[in-house]
């Protein structure tokens, strides 16, 4: 079992719709959860982080965390073609030294006009 | 605020040759990370420094990879000798020393081993 799992996609959504991305993790004691966006040929860019159960909203993005079920999700509302990218979920386990993150393989999102 | 700087951006070498990558973190960031990202996969941590000390190098192939951060600022990652499977993007990231600090990535170095 991978430590952090994501559906590789591609997740195809029409422009203006909601894109829903899921991520599950194996370390029940994980503390911090991050979503990065990575455009093709570029480096990952931090878009959201969440530490507590529940929802956290930032603009068109909402991160949802459920520690009991060990999943974290990202919703992108009013999806735009510029949102087409790979979205990486990253998790810090409770045993992780410093701020070590374990990344999932990423979900590719395609927003079609 | 300047971001994480890396050089070179691209490198092509033959197998068994050596190569070095350089990283300058965001000013004031005590923690520095080197990741390897193979095409189609998420980044994998190779080594993590806090100031000039190694915090985690459990996934660094120490028979061929080495890294240093002598003055607690810039860092160099070296591969010697390179193998075909080392073809990847090498990403440097940095963060503040405090708990739950977010990591910020540099532009990466794309290495092709032929």
mmCIF file of C-alpha atoms in Angstrom:
data_model
loop_
_atom_site.group_PDB
_atom_site.id
_atom_site.type_symbol
_atom_site.label_atom_id
_atom_site.label_comp_id
_atom_site.label_asym_id
_atom_site.label_seq_id
_atom_site.Cartn_x
_atom_site.Cartn_y
_atom_site.Cartn_z
ATOM 1 C CA UNK A 1 0.000 0.000 0.000
ATOM 2 C CA UNK A 2 1.352 3.371 -1.006
ATOM 3 C CA UNK A 3 1.670 5.949 1.759
ATOM 4 C CA UNK A 4 -0.254 8.578 -0.205
ATOM 5 C CA UNK A 5 -2.576 7.573 -3.026
ATOM 6 C CA UNK A 6 -4.259 9.595 -5.708
ATOM 7 C CA UNK A 7 -6.153 8.677 -8.843
ATOM 8 C CA UNK A 8 -3.814 9.535 -11.704
ATOM 9 C CA UNK A 9 -6.647 10.717 -13.965
ATOM 10 C CA UNK A 10 -7.026 12.482 -16.231
ATOM 11 C CA UNK A 11 -10.032 14.064 -14.590
ATOM 12 C CA UNK A 12 -11.882 15.857 -17.340
ATOM 13 C CA UNK A 13 -14.287 18.619 -16.301
ATOM 14 C CA UNK A 14 -16.161 21.205 -18.355
ATOM 15 C CA UNK A 15 -15.361 24.847 -17.819
ATOM 16 C CA UNK A 16 -17.377 26.276 -14.946
ATOM 17 C CA UNK A 17 -17.952 22.917 -13.258
ATOM 18 C CA UNK A 18 -16.567 21.663 -9.952
ATOM 19 C CA UNK A 19 -13.493 19.459 -10.019
ATOM 20 C CA UNK A 20 -13.239 17.051 -7.100
ATOM 21 C CA UNK A 21 -9.889 15.440 -6.282
ATOM 22 C CA UNK A 22 -9.304 12.822 -3.615
ATOM 23 C CA UNK A 23 -6.257 11.652 -1.720
ATOM 24 C CA UNK A 24 -5.947 8.860 0.844
ATOM 25 C CA UNK A 25 -3.051 8.267 3.213
ATOM 26 C CA UNK A 26 -1.915 5.322 5.278
ATOM 27 C CA UNK A 27 -0.302 6.949 8.333
ATOM 28 C CA UNK A 28 -3.164 7.496 10.776
ATOM 29 C CA UNK A 29 -1.064 9.915 12.807
ATOM 30 C CA UNK A 30 -0.441 12.304 9.913
ATOM 31 C CA UNK A 31 -0.606 15.914 10.977
ATOM 32 C CA UNK A 32 -0.418 18.257 8.013
ATOM 33 C CA UNK A 33 -1.813 18.074 4.516
ATOM 34 C CA UNK A 34 -0.916 20.081 1.462
ATOM 35 C CA UNK A 35 -2.145 20.476 -2.094
ATOM 36 C CA UNK A 36 0.312 21.529 -4.780
ATOM 37 C CA UNK A 37 -0.462 22.396 -8.384
ATOM 38 C CA UNK A 38 2.095 21.500 -11.043
ATOM 39 C CA UNK A 39 1.844 22.722 -14.590
ATOM 40 C CA UNK A 40 3.579 20.648 -17.243
ATOM 41 C CA UNK A 41 7.299 21.322 -17.190
ATOM 42 C CA UNK A 42 7.079 23.484 -14.079
ATOM 43 C CA UNK A 43 7.753 22.932 -10.388
ATOM 44 C CA UNK A 44 5.031 22.327 -7.767
ATOM 45 C CA UNK A 45 3.261 25.407 -6.444
ATOM 46 C CA UNK A 46 1.553 25.365 -3.032
ATOM 47 C CA UNK A 47 -2.151 26.188 -3.265
ATOM 48 C CA UNK A 48 -3.691 24.933 -0.020
ATOM 49 C CA UNK A 49 -2.816 23.438 3.323
ATOM 50 C CA UNK A 50 -5.074 22.043 6.037
ATOM 51 C CA UNK A 51 -4.331 20.773 9.515
ATOM 52 C CA UNK A 52 -7.722 20.241 11.170
ATOM 53 C CA UNK A 53 -10.750 18.141 10.306
ATOM 54 C CA UNK A 54 -13.355 19.931 8.238
ATOM 55 C CA UNK A 55 -13.276 22.350 5.353
ATOM 56 C CA UNK A 56 -10.944 25.182 4.521
ATOM 57 C CA UNK A 57 -11.786 27.595 1.739
ATOM 58 C CA UNK A 58 -9.481 29.876 -0.218
ATOM 59 C CA UNK A 59 -11.022 31.561 -3.222
ATOM 60 C CA UNK A 60 -12.226 28.901 -5.649
ATOM 61 C CA UNK A 61 -10.418 26.151 -3.751
ATOM 62 C CA UNK A 62 -11.757 24.146 -0.811
ATOM 63 C CA UNK A 63 -9.728 21.544 1.023
ATOM 64 C CA UNK A 64 -11.565 18.930 3.079
ATOM 65 C CA UNK A 65 -9.942 16.739 5.703
ATOM 66 C CA UNK A 66 -11.336 13.646 7.387
ATOM 67 C CA UNK A 67 -8.706 12.125 9.648
ATOM 68 C CA UNK A 68 -10.958 9.279 10.793
ATOM 69 C CA UNK A 69 -11.334 8.093 7.214
ATOM 70 C CA UNK A 70 -7.786 9.109 6.303
ATOM 71 C CA UNK A 71 -8.613 11.153 3.276
ATOM 72 C CA UNK A 72 -8.178 14.690 2.128
ATOM 73 C CA UNK A 73 -9.873 16.213 -0.882
ATOM 74 C CA UNK A 74 -9.637 19.333 -2.988
ATOM 75 C CA UNK A 75 -12.571 20.994 -4.698
ATOM 76 C CA UNK A 76 -12.047 23.494 -7.472
ATOM 77 C CA UNK A 77 -15.164 25.556 -8.105
ATOM 78 C CA UNK A 78 -15.891 27.343 -11.389
ATOM 79 C CA UNK A 79 -13.062 25.424 -13.080
ATOM 80 C CA UNK A 80 -11.127 27.366 -15.680
ATOM 81 C CA UNK A 81 -8.886 26.116 -18.511
ATOM 82 C CA UNK A 82 -5.976 27.628 -16.560
ATOM 83 C CA UNK A 83 -6.690 25.074 -13.807
ATOM 84 C CA UNK A 84 -5.558 22.295 -16.146
ATOM 85 C CA UNK A 85 -2.564 20.850 -14.350
ATOM 86 C CA UNK A 86 -1.460 17.975 -12.135
ATOM 87 C CA UNK A 87 -2.509 18.306 -8.507
ATOM 88 C CA UNK A 88 -0.231 16.725 -5.928
ATOM 89 C CA UNK A 89 -1.342 15.751 -2.454
ATOM 90 C CA UNK A 90 1.397 15.824 0.207
ATOM 91 C CA UNK A 91 1.220 14.555 3.764
ATOM 92 C CA UNK A 92 3.417 14.962 6.800
ATOM 93 C CA UNK A 93 3.347 11.806 8.950
ATOM 94 C CA UNK A 94 3.577 12.033 12.714
ATOM 95 C CA UNK A 95 6.914 10.271 12.729
ATOM 96 C CA UNK A 96 8.330 12.497 10.009
ATOM 97 C CA UNK A 97 11.430 14.414 10.970
ATOM 98 C CA UNK A 98 11.291 18.147 10.501
ATOM 99 C CA UNK A 99 8.678 18.917 7.900
ATOM 100 C CA UNK A 100 9.249 15.892 5.677
ATOM 101 C CA UNK A 101 6.434 15.423 3.187
ATOM 102 C CA UNK A 102 5.341 12.321 1.331
ATOM 103 C CA UNK A 103 3.756 13.053 -2.027
ATOM 104 C CA UNK A 104 1.133 11.160 -3.950
ATOM 105 C CA UNK A 105 1.562 10.525 -7.643
ATOM 106 C CA UNK A 106 -0.744 13.374 -8.597
ATOM 107 C CA UNK A 107 -4.061 13.711 -10.406
ATOM 108 C CA UNK A 108 -4.066 15.264 -13.849
ATOM 109 C CA UNK A 109 -6.968 17.645 -14.387
ATOM 110 C CA UNK A 110 -8.169 18.778 -17.801
ATOM 111 C CA UNK A 111 -10.666 21.631 -17.956
ATOM 112 C CA UNK A 112 -12.368 21.773 -21.327
ATOM 113 C CA UNK A 113 -13.790 25.080 -22.628
ATOM 114 C CA UNK B 1 10.921 38.078 -1.795
ATOM 115 C CA UNK B 2 13.132 36.020 -4.102
ATOM 116 C CA UNK B 3 12.219 32.382 -4.528
ATOM 117 C CA UNK B 4 14.332 29.253 -4.465
ATOM 118 C CA UNK B 5 17.049 29.407 -7.111
ATOM 119 C CA UNK B 6 18.483 26.367 -8.890
ATOM 120 C CA UNK B 7 21.050 25.803 -11.583
ATOM 121 C CA UNK B 8 21.523 24.523 -14.150
ATOM 122 C CA UNK B 9 17.985 24.250 -15.501
ATOM 123 C CA UNK B 10 18.847 21.458 -17.905
ATOM 124 C CA UNK B 11 21.682 18.954 -18.107
ATOM 125 C CA UNK B 12 22.401 16.112 -20.497
ATOM 126 C CA UNK B 13 25.171 13.661 -19.628
ATOM 127 C CA UNK B 14 26.219 10.171 -20.569
ATOM 128 C CA UNK B 15 25.911 7.292 -18.142
ATOM 129 C CA UNK B 16 28.831 6.919 -15.762
ATOM 130 C CA UNK B 17 29.578 10.642 -15.921
ATOM 131 C CA UNK B 18 29.173 12.887 -12.903
ATOM 132 C CA UNK B 19 26.920 15.906 -12.447
ATOM 133 C CA UNK B 20 26.254 18.521 -9.781
ATOM 134 C CA UNK B 21 23.242 20.685 -9.051
ATOM 135 C CA UNK B 22 23.142 23.870 -7.027
ATOM 136 C CA UNK B 23 20.360 25.346 -4.898
ATOM 137 C CA UNK B 24 19.957 28.646 -3.053
ATOM 138 C CA UNK B 25 16.915 28.652 -0.721
ATOM 139 C CA UNK B 26 14.609 31.494 0.192
ATOM 140 C CA UNK B 27 16.371 33.892 2.545
ATOM 141 C CA UNK B 28 15.802 32.918 6.166
ATOM 142 C CA UNK B 29 14.662 29.377 5.406
ATOM 143 C CA UNK B 30 16.689 27.050 7.601
ATOM 144 C CA UNK B 31 15.363 23.822 6.107
ATOM 145 C CA UNK B 32 16.328 22.698 2.620
ATOM 146 C CA UNK B 33 15.099 19.645 0.706
ATOM 147 C CA UNK B 34 16.227 17.844 -2.422
ATOM 148 C CA UNK B 35 13.593 15.844 -4.300
ATOM 149 C CA UNK B 36 13.747 13.591 -7.327
ATOM 150 C CA UNK B 37 10.709 13.626 -9.598
ATOM 151 C CA UNK B 38 10.525 10.987 -12.286
ATOM 152 C CA UNK B 39 8.132 11.698 -15.150
ATOM 153 C CA UNK B 40 4.556 10.856 -14.178
ATOM 154 C CA UNK B 41 5.329 10.477 -10.462
ATOM 155 C CA UNK B 42 5.215 12.697 -7.422
ATOM 156 C CA UNK B 43 8.402 14.148 -5.930
ATOM 157 C CA UNK B 44 10.433 11.778 -3.756
ATOM 158 C CA UNK B 45 12.514 13.227 -0.947
ATOM 159 C CA UNK B 46 16.222 12.458 -1.281
ATOM 160 C CA UNK B 47 17.664 14.477 1.573
ATOM 161 C CA UNK B 48 16.597 17.104 4.072
ATOM 162 C CA UNK B 49 18.904 19.593 5.786
ATOM 163 C CA UNK B 50 18.199 21.762 8.784
ATOM 164 C CA UNK B 51 20.806 24.523 8.714
ATOM 165 C CA UNK B 52 23.891 22.526 7.717
ATOM 166 C CA UNK B 53 22.907 19.258 9.399
ATOM 167 C CA UNK B 54 21.217 16.282 7.734
ATOM 168 C CA UNK B 55 17.752 15.523 9.130
ATOM 169 C CA UNK B 56 16.747 12.720 6.768
ATOM 170 C CA UNK B 57 18.679 10.992 3.996
ATOM 171 C CA UNK B 58 16.977 7.621 4.200
ATOM 172 C CA UNK B 59 16.040 7.582 0.498
ATOM 173 C CA UNK B 60 19.330 8.930 -0.848
ATOM 174 C CA UNK B 61 21.268 6.288 -2.874
ATOM 175 C CA UNK B 62 24.451 6.937 -1.009
ATOM 176 C CA UNK B 63 26.613 4.803 -3.285
ATOM 177 C CA UNK B 64 26.236 7.401 -6.029
ATOM 178 C CA UNK B 65 24.481 10.467 -4.620
ATOM 179 C CA UNK B 66 25.928 12.983 -2.202
ATOM 180 C CA UNK B 67 24.788 16.345 -0.930
ATOM 181 C CA UNK B 68 26.185 19.067 1.221
ATOM 182 C CA UNK B 69 25.141 22.356 2.742
ATOM 183 C CA UNK B 70 28.334 23.652 4.234
ATOM 184 C CA UNK B 71 27.374 27.113 5.491
ATOM 185 C CA UNK B 72 23.717 26.457 6.143
ATOM 186 C CA UNK B 73 22.569 28.334 3.038
ATOM 187 C CA UNK B 74 23.428 27.034 -0.457
ATOM 188 C CA UNK B 75 23.421 23.338 -1.190
ATOM 189 C CA UNK B 76 24.916 21.064 -3.821
ATOM 190 C CA UNK B 77 23.634 17.649 -4.904
ATOM 191 C CA UNK B 78 26.037 15.400 -6.808
ATOM 192 C CA UNK B 79 25.584 12.188 -8.740
ATOM 193 C CA UNK B 80 28.644 10.082 -9.502
ATOM 194 C CA UNK B 81 28.453 7.934 -11.575
ATOM 195 C CA UNK B 82 25.102 8.583 -13.213
ATOM 196 C CA UNK B 83 22.816 5.793 -14.395
ATOM 197 C CA UNK B 84 20.068 5.881 -16.991
ATOM 198 C CA UNK B 85 17.433 5.633 -14.255
ATOM 199 C CA UNK B 86 18.664 8.900 -12.735
ATOM 200 C CA UNK B 87 16.950 10.780 -15.562
ATOM 201 C CA UNK B 88 14.478 12.975 -13.708
ATOM 202 C CA UNK B 89 13.804 16.496 -12.505
ATOM 203 C CA UNK B 90 15.720 17.381 -9.367
ATOM 204 C CA UNK B 91 13.786 19.826 -7.252
ATOM 205 C CA UNK B 92 15.067 21.890 -4.383
ATOM 206 C CA UNK B 93 12.642 23.257 -1.801
ATOM 207 C CA UNK B 94 12.979 25.258 1.381
ATOM 208 C CA UNK B 95 10.904 26.059 4.431
ATOM 209 C CA UNK B 96 11.107 27.909 7.699
ATOM 210 C CA UNK B 97 12.335 25.929 10.654
ATOM 211 C CA UNK B 98 9.072 26.154 12.585
ATOM 212 C CA UNK B 99 6.606 23.280 12.826
ATOM 213 C CA UNK B 100 4.110 22.902 9.977
ATOM 214 C CA UNK B 101 6.027 25.207 7.721
ATOM 215 C CA UNK B 102 5.068 25.129 4.066
ATOM 216 C CA UNK B 103 7.662 24.110 1.497
ATOM 217 C CA UNK B 104 8.397 26.227 -1.557
ATOM 218 C CA UNK B 105 9.996 24.754 -4.631
ATOM 219 C CA UNK B 106 12.602 26.025 -7.029
ATOM 220 C CA UNK B 107 12.264 25.639 -10.820
ATOM 221 C CA UNK B 108 14.121 22.319 -10.853
ATOM 222 C CA UNK B 109 16.920 20.836 -12.937
ATOM 223 C CA UNK B 110 15.927 18.433 -15.675
ATOM 224 C CA UNK B 111 18.590 15.739 -15.997
ATOM 225 C CA UNK B 112 18.790 13.427 -18.985
ATOM 226 C CA UNK B 113 21.227 10.528 -18.810
ATOM 227 C CA UNK B 114 21.966 8.903 -22.186
#
